[in-house]
Amino acid sequence: LRETLGSLGGKRLALVWTRSPTPASPAPVHSLLHAALRCGMHVSLAHPDGYELDADVLSEADALAREHNAEFQRGEDLGAAVEGAHVVYG
């Protein structure tokens, strides 16, 4: 991301996904979410109902956002999450 965007602070990342017939590990999403917030990126997280991330991961993400002056938004509207994003990860 740094190669393409340069400084990551203030850039927008959308983490989005839809229902899948085969479950995938949420570990990459957890790692990317926390790393992006540590870099000061603004993160929008969108997923279908029933695909929520672990409460501890979300709590840590909220704390990281405050600590690094980043925004962290979450919801189910994929269109809203990707609006204005510099990077979309799905």
PDB file of C-alpha atoms in Angstrom:
ATOM      1  CA  LEU A   1       0.000   0.000   0.000  1.00  0.00           C
ATOM      2  CA  ARG A   2       2.827   2.409   0.806  1.00  0.00           C
ATOM      3  CA  GLU A   3       4.421   1.785  -2.601  1.00  0.00           C
ATOM      4  CA  THR A   4       1.226   2.854  -4.326  1.00  0.00           C
ATOM      5  CA  LEU A   5      -0.215   5.465  -1.962  1.00  0.00           C
ATOM      6  CA  GLY A   6       2.866   6.846  -0.231  1.00  0.00           C
ATOM      7  CA  SER A   7       1.861   8.002   3.231  1.00  0.00           C
ATOM      8  CA  LEU A   8      -1.080   5.995   4.560  1.00  0.00           C
ATOM      9  CA  GLY A   9      -2.260   8.468   7.182  1.00  0.00           C
ATOM     10  CA  GLY A  10      -5.638   9.891   6.200  1.00  0.00           C
ATOM     11  CA  LYS A  11      -6.153   7.452   3.325  1.00  0.00           C
ATOM     12  CA  ARG A  12      -9.395   5.465   3.226  1.00  0.00           C
ATOM     13  CA  LEU A  13      -9.556   1.657   3.314  1.00  0.00           C
ATOM     14  CA  ALA A  14     -12.781  -0.279   2.777  1.00  0.00           C
ATOM     15  CA  LEU A  15     -12.891  -3.818   4.178  1.00  0.00           C
ATOM     16  CA  VAL A  16     -15.912  -5.499   2.592  1.00  0.00           C
ATOM     17  CA  TRP A  17     -17.214  -8.959   1.922  1.00  0.00           C
ATOM     18  CA  THR A  18     -20.376 -10.846   1.059  1.00  0.00           C
ATOM     19  CA  ARG A  19     -21.782 -14.210   2.032  1.00  0.00           C
ATOM     20  CA  SER A  20     -19.651 -17.170   1.048  1.00  0.00           C
ATOM     21  CA  PRO A  21     -20.590 -20.852   0.767  1.00  0.00           C
ATOM     22  CA  THR A  22     -17.305 -21.765   2.448  1.00  0.00           C
ATOM     23  CA  PRO A  23     -16.182 -19.995   5.604  1.00  0.00           C
ATOM     24  CA  ALA A  24     -12.817 -18.273   5.516  1.00  0.00           C
ATOM     25  CA  SER A  25     -10.561 -17.356   8.380  1.00  0.00           C
ATOM     26  CA  PRO A  26     -11.113 -13.796   9.620  1.00  0.00           C
ATOM     27  CA  ALA A  27      -7.428 -13.528  10.627  1.00  0.00           C
ATOM     28  CA  PRO A  28      -6.325 -11.565   7.501  1.00  0.00           C
ATOM     29  CA  VAL A  29      -9.154  -9.072   8.034  1.00  0.00           C
ATOM     30  CA  HIS A  30      -8.243  -8.683  11.713  1.00  0.00           C
ATOM     31  CA  SER A  31      -4.584  -8.082  10.866  1.00  0.00           C
ATOM     32  CA  LEU A  32      -5.269  -5.625   8.047  1.00  0.00           C
ATOM     33  CA  LEU A  33      -7.826  -3.735  10.137  1.00  0.00           C
ATOM     34  CA  HIS A  34      -5.424  -3.235  13.039  1.00  0.00           C
ATOM     35  CA  ALA A  35      -2.413  -2.467  10.822  1.00  0.00           C
ATOM     36  CA  ALA A  36      -4.345   0.131   8.819  1.00  0.00           C
ATOM     37  CA  LEU A  37      -5.581   1.896  11.940  1.00  0.00           C
ATOM     38  CA  ARG A  38      -2.053   1.925  13.399  1.00  0.00           C
ATOM     39  CA  CYS A  39      -0.966   3.722  10.206  1.00  0.00           C
ATOM     40  CA  GLY A  40      -3.697   6.337  10.661  1.00  0.00           C
ATOM     41  CA  MET A  41      -5.896   5.089   7.826  1.00  0.00           C
ATOM     42  CA  HIS A  42      -9.645   5.678   7.962  1.00  0.00           C
ATOM     43  CA  VAL A  43     -11.328   2.265   7.771  1.00  0.00           C
ATOM     44  CA  SER A  44     -14.871   1.383   6.743  1.00  0.00           C
ATOM     45  CA  LEU A  45     -15.853  -2.198   7.522  1.00  0.00           C
ATOM     46  CA  ALA A  46     -18.938  -3.676   5.827  1.00  0.00           C
ATOM     47  CA  HIS A  47     -20.252  -7.219   5.966  1.00  0.00           C
ATOM     48  CA  PRO A  48     -23.559  -9.047   5.797  1.00  0.00           C
ATOM     49  CA  ASP A  49     -25.536  -9.676   8.962  1.00  0.00           C
ATOM     50  CA  GLY A  50     -24.149 -12.689  10.781  1.00  0.00           C
ATOM     51  CA  TYR A  51     -20.546 -12.103   9.666  1.00  0.00           C
ATOM     52  CA  GLU A  52     -19.516  -9.792  12.493  1.00  0.00           C
ATOM     53  CA  LEU A  53     -15.911  -9.759  13.659  1.00  0.00           C
ATOM     54  CA  ASP A  54     -14.982 -10.809  17.156  1.00  0.00           C
ATOM     55  CA  ALA A  55     -15.999  -8.240  19.802  1.00  0.00           C
ATOM     56  CA  ASP A  56     -12.442  -8.103  21.207  1.00  0.00           C
ATOM     57  CA  VAL A  57     -11.035  -7.346  17.740  1.00  0.00           C
ATOM     58  CA  LEU A  58     -13.576  -4.549  17.264  1.00  0.00           C
ATOM     59  CA  SER A  59     -12.876  -3.132  20.706  1.00  0.00           C
ATOM     60  CA  GLU A  60      -9.157  -3.038  19.972  1.00  0.00           C
ATOM     61  CA  ALA A  61      -9.892  -1.425  16.591  1.00  0.00           C
ATOM     62  CA  ASP A  62     -11.898   1.325  18.313  1.00  0.00           C
ATOM     63  CA  ALA A  63      -8.981   1.959  20.692  1.00  0.00           C
ATOM     64  CA  LEU A  64      -6.445   2.017  17.844  1.00  0.00           C
ATOM     65  CA  ALA A  65      -8.575   4.483  15.882  1.00  0.00           C
ATOM     66  CA  ARG A  66      -8.666   6.857  18.857  1.00  0.00           C
ATOM     67  CA  GLU A  67      -4.948   6.432  19.541  1.00  0.00           C
ATOM     68  CA  HIS A  68      -3.898   7.073  15.926  1.00  0.00           C
ATOM     69  CA  ASN A  69      -6.424   9.792  15.042  1.00  0.00           C
ATOM     70  CA  ALA A  70      -8.160   7.521  12.539  1.00  0.00           C
ATOM     71  CA  GLU A  71     -11.808   6.869  11.776  1.00  0.00           C
ATOM     72  CA  PHE A  72     -13.335   3.420  12.131  1.00  0.00           C
ATOM     73  CA  GLN A  73     -16.844   2.862  10.801  1.00  0.00           C
ATOM     74  CA  ARG A  74     -18.731  -0.392  10.462  1.00  0.00           C
ATOM     75  CA  GLY A  75     -22.013  -1.538   9.026  1.00  0.00           C
ATOM     76  CA  GLU A  76     -23.693  -3.665   6.393  1.00  0.00           C
ATOM     77  CA  ASP A  77     -23.851  -1.209   3.453  1.00  0.00           C
ATOM     78  CA  LEU A  78     -21.066  -2.203   1.055  1.00  0.00           C
ATOM     79  CA  GLY A  79     -21.765   0.747  -1.250  1.00  0.00           C
ATOM     80  CA  ALA A  80     -21.365   3.252   1.562  1.00  0.00           C
ATOM     81  CA  ALA A  81     -18.172   1.550   2.767  1.00  0.00           C
ATOM     82  CA  VAL A  82     -16.393   1.807  -0.588  1.00  0.00           C
ATOM     83  CA  GLU A  83     -17.457   5.381  -1.346  1.00  0.00           C
ATOM     84  CA  GLY A  84     -14.345   7.559  -1.425  1.00  0.00           C
ATOM     85  CA  ALA A  85     -12.018   4.638  -0.598  1.00  0.00           C
ATOM     86  CA  HIS A  86      -8.436   4.691  -1.864  1.00  0.00           C
ATOM     87  CA  VAL A  87      -8.235   0.919  -1.326  1.00  0.00           C
ATOM     88  CA  VAL A  88     -10.943  -1.762  -1.316  1.00  0.00           C
ATOM     89  CA  TYR A  89     -10.161  -5.162   0.213  1.00  0.00           C
ATOM     90  CA  GLY A  90     -12.771  -7.840  -0.205  1.00  0.00           C
TER      91      GLY A  90
END
